[in-house]
């Protein structure tokens, strides 16, 4: 496992201890960066029309399509560090 992957996993654990819940836009950004960093481009079908939360998550992740996993990991780590500061 690379240093970047270890730091990414540590950031994912650290964010669980965040005292204050971030706003919805920040949560979507965290979700999308985490998914892009851990899985790469979404291959899942878009959720149904009435699945508002699933659709928001899907669209946030889909906007990162083509972003290299390493870059998504770095951006996720940076965002987590900002939130924890």
mmCIF file of N, CA and C in Angstrom:
data_model
loop_
_atom_site.group_PDB
_atom_site.id
_atom_site.type_symbol
_atom_site.label_atom_id
_atom_site.label_comp_id
_atom_site.label_asym_id
_atom_site.label_seq_id
_atom_site.Cartn_x
_atom_site.Cartn_y
_atom_site.Cartn_z
ATOM 1 N N UNK A 1 0.846 -1.175 0.000
ATOM 2 C CA UNK A 1 0.000 0.000 0.000
ATOM 3 C C UNK A 1 0.897 1.246 0.000
ATOM 4 N N UNK A 2 0.567 2.184 -0.840
ATOM 5 C CA UNK A 2 1.372 3.399 -0.966
ATOM 6 C C UNK A 2 1.084 4.355 0.192
ATOM 7 N N UNK A 3 1.964 5.334 0.357
ATOM 8 C CA UNK A 3 1.759 6.357 1.389
ATOM 9 C C UNK A 3 0.466 7.118 1.149
ATOM 10 N N UNK A 4 0.168 7.410 -0.133
ATOM 11 C CA UNK A 4 -1.051 8.141 -0.467
ATOM 12 C C UNK A 4 -2.282 7.343 -0.046
ATOM 13 N N UNK A 5 -2.282 6.053 -0.324
ATOM 14 C CA UNK A 5 -3.421 5.208 0.058
ATOM 15 C C UNK A 5 -3.580 5.139 1.573
ATOM 16 N N UNK A 6 -2.457 5.049 2.291
ATOM 17 C CA UNK A 6 -2.515 5.027 3.757
ATOM 18 C C UNK A 6 -3.075 6.346 4.294
ATOM 19 N N UNK A 7 -2.609 7.456 3.729
ATOM 20 C CA UNK A 7 -3.089 8.765 4.161
ATOM 21 C C UNK A 7 -4.579 8.931 3.832
ATOM 22 N N UNK A 8 -4.996 8.403 2.676
ATOM 23 C CA UNK A 8 -6.402 8.443 2.258
ATOM 24 C C UNK A 8 -7.273 7.663 3.245
ATOM 25 N N UNK A 9 -6.842 6.466 3.596
ATOM 26 C CA UNK A 9 -7.598 5.657 4.551
ATOM 27 C C UNK A 9 -7.638 6.309 5.933
ATOM 28 N N UNK A 10 -6.524 6.921 6.324
ATOM 29 C CA UNK A 10 -6.480 7.603 7.614
ATOM 30 C C UNK A 10 -7.436 8.788 7.624
ATOM 31 N N UNK A 11 -7.484 9.528 6.520
ATOM 32 C CA UNK A 11 -8.399 10.670 6.415
ATOM 33 C C UNK A 11 -9.841 10.192 6.511
ATOM 34 N N UNK A 12 -10.155 9.052 5.885
ATOM 35 C CA UNK A 12 -11.509 8.495 5.940
ATOM 36 C C UNK A 12 -11.878 8.118 7.376
ATOM 37 N N UNK A 13 -10.916 7.630 8.139
ATOM 38 C CA UNK A 13 -11.167 7.311 9.545
ATOM 39 C C UNK A 13 -11.279 8.591 10.372
ATOM 40 N N UNK A 14 -10.410 9.558 10.097
ATOM 41 C CA UNK A 14 -10.385 10.800 10.873
ATOM 42 C C UNK A 14 -11.680 11.590 10.730
ATOM 43 N N UNK A 15 -12.262 11.568 9.539
ATOM 44 C CA UNK A 15 -13.466 12.374 9.306
ATOM 45 C C UNK A 15 -14.641 11.863 10.145
ATOM 46 N N UNK A 16 -14.592 10.598 10.546
ATOM 47 C CA UNK A 16 -15.659 10.035 11.383
ATOM 48 C C UNK A 16 -15.713 10.712 12.748
ATOM 49 N N UNK A 17 -14.566 11.272 13.200
ATOM 50 C CA UNK A 17 -14.511 11.910 14.505
ATOM 51 C C UNK A 17 -14.795 13.398 14.467
ATOM 52 N N UNK A 18 -15.234 13.889 13.331
ATOM 53 C CA UNK A 18 -15.531 15.311 13.194
ATOM 54 C C UNK A 18 -16.679 15.679 14.128
ATOM 55 N N UNK A 19 -16.466 16.675 14.947
ATOM 56 C CA UNK A 19 -17.470 17.055 15.939
ATOM 57 C C UNK A 19 -18.719 17.674 15.348
ATOM 58 N N UNK A 20 -18.573 18.472 14.313
ATOM 59 C CA UNK A 20 -19.697 19.191 13.732
ATOM 60 C C UNK A 20 -19.989 18.623 12.336
ATOM 61 N N UNK A 21 -21.265 18.375 12.065
ATOM 62 C CA UNK A 21 -21.656 17.831 10.749
ATOM 63 C C UNK A 21 -21.496 18.916 9.689
ATOM 64 N N UNK A 22 -20.747 18.610 8.606
ATOM 65 C CA UNK A 22 -20.595 19.594 7.522
ATOM 66 C C UNK A 22 -21.915 19.814 6.787
ATOM 67 N N UNK A 23 -21.987 20.913 6.035
ATOM 68 C CA UNK A 23 -23.189 21.183 5.243
ATOM 69 C C UNK A 23 -23.319 20.134 4.135
ATOM 70 N N UNK A 24 -24.497 20.068 3.522
ATOM 71 C CA UNK A 24 -24.785 19.033 2.523
ATOM 72 C C UNK A 24 -23.849 19.090 1.319
ATOM 73 N N UNK A 25 -23.495 20.298 0.855
ATOM 74 C CA UNK A 25 -22.588 20.414 -0.286
ATOM 75 C C UNK A 25 -21.221 19.810 0.031
ATOM 76 N N UNK A 26 -20.739 20.065 1.239
ATOM 77 C CA UNK A 26 -19.446 19.508 1.650
ATOM 78 C C UNK A 26 -19.538 17.997 1.792
ATOM 79 N N UNK A 27 -20.645 17.512 2.331
ATOM 80 C CA UNK A 27 -20.826 16.057 2.450
ATOM 81 C C UNK A 27 -20.829 15.392 1.077
ATOM 82 N N UNK A 28 -21.493 16.021 0.104
ATOM 83 C CA UNK A 28 -21.510 15.463 -1.250
ATOM 84 C C UNK A 28 -20.115 15.469 -1.860
ATOM 85 N N UNK A 29 -19.370 16.532 -1.610
ATOM 86 C CA UNK A 29 -18.000 16.618 -2.129
ATOM 87 C C UNK A 29 -17.122 15.529 -1.507
ATOM 88 N N UNK A 30 -17.261 15.333 -0.189
ATOM 89 C CA UNK A 30 -16.515 14.264 0.482
ATOM 90 C C UNK A 30 -16.875 12.905 -0.101
ATOM 91 N N UNK A 31 -18.164 12.673 -0.271
ATOM 92 C CA UNK A 31 -18.640 11.403 -0.819
ATOM 93 C C UNK A 31 -18.059 11.161 -2.208
ATOM 94 N N UNK A 32 -18.188 12.161 -3.067
ATOM 95 C CA UNK A 32 -17.744 12.010 -4.456
ATOM 96 C C UNK A 32 -16.232 11.795 -4.538
ATOM 97 N N UNK A 33 -15.473 12.564 -3.781
ATOM 98 C CA UNK A 33 -14.016 12.403 -3.807
ATOM 99 C C UNK A 33 -13.607 11.046 -3.243
ATOM 100 N N UNK A 34 -14.294 10.601 -2.199
ATOM 101 C CA UNK A 34 -13.982 9.292 -1.629
ATOM 102 C C UNK A 34 -14.261 8.182 -2.648
ATOM 103 N N UNK A 35 -15.429 8.237 -3.265
ATOM 104 C CA UNK A 35 -15.794 7.200 -4.236
ATOM 105 C C UNK A 35 -14.852 7.212 -5.436
ATOM 106 N N UNK A 36 -14.520 8.411 -5.941
ATOM 107 C CA UNK A 36 -13.620 8.502 -7.094
ATOM 108 C C UNK A 36 -12.232 7.999 -6.714
ATOM 109 N N UNK A 37 -11.789 8.330 -5.507
ATOM 110 C CA UNK A 37 -10.470 7.899 -5.055
ATOM 111 C C UNK A 37 -10.396 6.420 -4.774
ATOM 112 N N UNK A 38 -11.475 5.836 -4.306
ATOM 113 C CA UNK A 38 -11.451 4.422 -3.951
ATOM 114 C C UNK A 38 -11.893 3.500 -5.085
ATOM 115 N N UNK A 39 -12.803 3.962 -5.950
ATOM 116 C CA UNK A 39 -13.348 3.092 -6.989
ATOM 117 C C UNK A 39 -13.095 3.574 -8.413
ATOM 118 N N UNK A 40 -12.789 4.854 -8.574
ATOM 119 C CA UNK A 40 -12.641 5.399 -9.929
ATOM 120 C C UNK A 40 -13.995 5.849 -10.462
ATOM 121 N N UNK A 41 -14.099 5.966 -11.770
ATOM 122 C CA UNK A 41 -15.335 6.451 -12.396
ATOM 123 C C UNK A 41 -16.516 5.553 -12.057
ATOM 124 N N UNK A 42 -17.677 6.191 -11.861
ATOM 125 C CA UNK A 42 -18.900 5.437 -11.563
ATOM 126 C C UNK A 42 -19.305 4.592 -12.768
ATOM 127 N N UNK A 43 -19.681 3.368 -12.481
ATOM 128 C CA UNK A 43 -20.178 2.452 -13.502
ATOM 129 C C UNK A 43 -21.633 2.085 -13.221
ATOM 130 N N UNK A 44 -22.140 2.574 -12.099
ATOM 131 C CA UNK A 44 -23.500 2.247 -11.669
ATOM 132 C C UNK A 44 -24.528 3.008 -12.504
ATOM 133 N N UNK A 45 -25.714 2.439 -12.682
ATOM 134 C CA UNK A 45 -26.779 3.196 -13.357
ATOM 135 C C UNK A 45 -27.267 4.315 -12.445
ATOM 136 N N UNK A 46 -27.784 5.362 -13.044
ATOM 137 C CA UNK A 46 -28.301 6.488 -12.264
ATOM 138 C C UNK A 46 -29.522 6.035 -11.475
ATOM 139 N N UNK A 47 -29.617 6.456 -10.201
ATOM 140 C CA UNK A 47 -30.775 6.073 -9.384
ATOM 141 C C UNK A 47 -32.076 6.616 -9.965
ATOM 142 N N UNK A 48 -33.161 6.072 -9.495
ATOM 143 C CA UNK A 48 -34.478 6.488 -9.953
ATOM 144 C C UNK A 48 -34.794 7.933 -9.608
ATOM 145 N N UNK A 49 -35.766 8.482 -10.290
ATOM 146 C CA UNK A 49 -36.142 9.889 -10.166
ATOM 147 C C UNK A 49 -36.493 10.281 -8.733
ATOM 148 N N UNK A 50 -37.163 9.415 -8.010
ATOM 149 C CA UNK A 50 -37.619 9.754 -6.669
ATOM 150 C C UNK A 50 -36.594 9.456 -5.580
ATOM 151 N N UNK A 51 -35.439 8.942 -5.960
ATOM 152 C CA UNK A 51 -34.338 8.718 -5.009
ATOM 153 C C UNK A 51 -33.468 9.972 -5.006
ATOM 154 N N UNK A 52 -33.926 10.995 -4.288
ATOM 155 C CA UNK A 52 -33.271 12.298 -4.327
ATOM 156 C C UNK A 52 -31.850 12.258 -3.773
ATOM 157 N N UNK A 53 -31.660 11.565 -2.672
ATOM 158 C CA UNK A 53 -30.330 11.488 -2.071
ATOM 159 C C UNK A 53 -29.396 10.688 -2.971
ATOM 160 N N UNK A 54 -29.864 9.538 -3.448
ATOM 161 C CA UNK A 54 -29.053 8.717 -4.344
ATOM 162 C C UNK A 54 -28.683 9.458 -5.616
ATOM 163 N N UNK A 55 -29.621 10.222 -6.154
ATOM 164 C CA UNK A 55 -29.374 10.997 -7.365
ATOM 165 C C UNK A 55 -28.333 12.085 -7.104
ATOM 166 N N UNK A 56 -28.434 12.770 -5.974
ATOM 167 C CA UNK A 56 -27.467 13.816 -5.635
ATOM 168 C C UNK A 56 -26.071 13.226 -5.488
ATOM 169 N N UNK A 57 -25.973 12.072 -4.831
ATOM 170 C CA UNK A 57 -24.673 11.410 -4.668
ATOM 171 C C UNK A 57 -24.128 10.979 -6.023
ATOM 172 N N UNK A 58 -24.982 10.381 -6.833
ATOM 173 C CA UNK A 58 -24.555 9.920 -8.156
ATOM 174 C C UNK A 58 -24.036 11.086 -8.997
ATOM 175 N N UNK A 59 -24.786 12.177 -9.013
ATOM 176 C CA UNK A 59 -24.392 13.322 -9.834
ATOM 177 C C UNK A 59 -23.088 13.949 -9.344
ATOM 178 N N UNK A 60 -22.902 14.020 -8.019
ATOM 179 C CA UNK A 60 -21.656 14.561 -7.473
ATOM 180 C C UNK A 60 -20.475 13.694 -7.894
ATOM 181 N N UNK A 61 -20.653 12.382 -7.834
ATOM 182 C CA UNK A 61 -19.588 11.457 -8.220
ATOM 183 C C UNK A 61 -19.365 11.514 -9.728
ATOM 184 N N UNK A 62 -20.427 11.542 -10.498
ATOM 185 C CA UNK A 62 -20.315 11.559 -11.962
ATOM 186 C C UNK A 62 -19.591 12.813 -12.458
ATOM 187 N N UNK A 63 -19.692 13.921 -11.736
ATOM 188 C CA UNK A 63 -18.993 15.145 -12.129
ATOM 189 C C UNK A 63 -17.478 14.975 -12.073
ATOM 190 N N UNK A 64 -17.015 13.993 -11.336
ATOM 191 C CA UNK A 64 -15.572 13.735 -11.224
ATOM 192 C C UNK A 64 -15.085 12.715 -12.246
ATOM 193 N N UNK A 65 -15.966 12.279 -13.128
ATOM 194 C CA UNK A 65 -15.599 11.284 -14.138
ATOM 195 C C UNK A 65 -14.352 11.755 -14.877
ATOM 196 N N UNK A 66 -13.377 10.874 -14.989
ATOM 197 C CA UNK A 66 -12.132 11.188 -15.676
ATOM 198 C C UNK A 66 -11.045 11.718 -14.751
ATOM 199 N N UNK A 67 -11.402 12.048 -13.507
ATOM 200 C CA UNK A 67 -10.400 12.509 -12.543
ATOM 201 C C UNK A 67 -9.570 11.306 -12.100
ATOM 202 N N UNK A 68 -8.249 11.395 -12.199
ATOM 203 C CA UNK A 68 -7.419 10.272 -11.750
ATOM 204 C C UNK A 68 -7.642 9.974 -10.263
ATOM 205 N N UNK A 69 -7.579 8.706 -9.922
ATOM 206 C CA UNK A 69 -7.827 8.300 -8.536
ATOM 207 C C UNK A 69 -6.863 8.965 -7.569
ATOM 208 N N UNK A 70 -5.584 9.092 -7.955
ATOM 209 C CA UNK A 70 -4.601 9.729 -7.077
ATOM 210 C C UNK A 70 -4.965 11.182 -6.798
ATOM 211 N N UNK A 71 -5.423 11.886 -7.807
ATOM 212 C CA UNK A 71 -5.819 13.289 -7.618
ATOM 213 C C UNK A 71 -7.031 13.379 -6.702
ATOM 214 N N UNK A 72 -8.013 12.491 -6.895
ATOM 215 C CA UNK A 72 -9.195 12.486 -6.035
ATOM 216 C C UNK A 72 -8.808 12.189 -4.587
ATOM 217 N N UNK A 73 -7.878 11.272 -4.384
ATOM 218 C CA UNK A 73 -7.412 10.957 -3.036
ATOM 219 C C UNK A 73 -6.763 12.183 -2.398
ATOM 220 N N UNK A 74 -5.906 12.864 -3.147
ATOM 221 C CA UNK A 74 -5.240 14.054 -2.610
ATOM 222 C C UNK A 74 -6.253 15.147 -2.249
ATOM 223 N N UNK A 75 -7.227 15.352 -3.117
ATOM 224 C CA UNK A 75 -8.246 16.375 -2.861
ATOM 225 C C UNK A 75 -9.104 16.000 -1.652
ATOM 226 N N UNK A 76 -9.402 14.715 -1.495
ATOM 227 C CA UNK A 76 -10.168 14.243 -0.344
ATOM 228 C C UNK A 76 -9.385 14.495 0.947
ATOM 229 N N UNK A 77 -8.125 14.123 0.949
ATOM 230 C CA UNK A 77 -7.264 14.312 2.125
ATOM 231 C C UNK A 77 -7.198 15.794 2.485
ATOM 232 N N UNK A 78 -7.014 16.636 1.487
ATOM 233 C CA UNK A 78 -6.935 18.077 1.718
ATOM 234 C C UNK A 78 -8.234 18.613 2.326
ATOM 235 N N UNK A 79 -9.365 18.185 1.803
ATOM 236 C CA UNK A 79 -10.657 18.635 2.319
ATOM 237 C C UNK A 79 -10.863 18.170 3.761
ATOM 238 N N UNK A 80 -10.514 16.934 4.050
ATOM 239 C CA UNK A 80 -10.645 16.419 5.410
ATOM 240 C C UNK A 80 -9.771 17.239 6.363
ATOM 241 N N UNK A 81 -8.540 17.515 5.967
ATOM 242 C CA UNK A 81 -7.651 18.308 6.816
ATOM 243 C C UNK A 81 -8.220 19.703 7.060
ATOM 244 N N UNK A 82 -8.837 20.298 6.043
ATOM 245 C CA UNK A 82 -9.458 21.617 6.208
ATOM 246 C C UNK A 82 -10.604 21.554 7.218
ATOM 247 N N UNK A 83 -11.398 20.505 7.125
ATOM 248 C CA UNK A 83 -12.546 20.371 8.031
ATOM 249 C C UNK A 83 -12.122 20.106 9.465
ATOM 250 N N UNK A 84 -11.013 19.412 9.627
ATOM 251 C CA UNK A 84 -10.545 19.073 10.970
ATOM 252 C C UNK A 84 -9.743 20.205 11.615
ATOM 253 N N UNK A 85 -9.325 21.182 10.823
ATOM 254 C CA UNK A 85 -8.495 22.280 11.353
ATOM 255 C C UNK A 85 -9.300 23.219 12.225
#
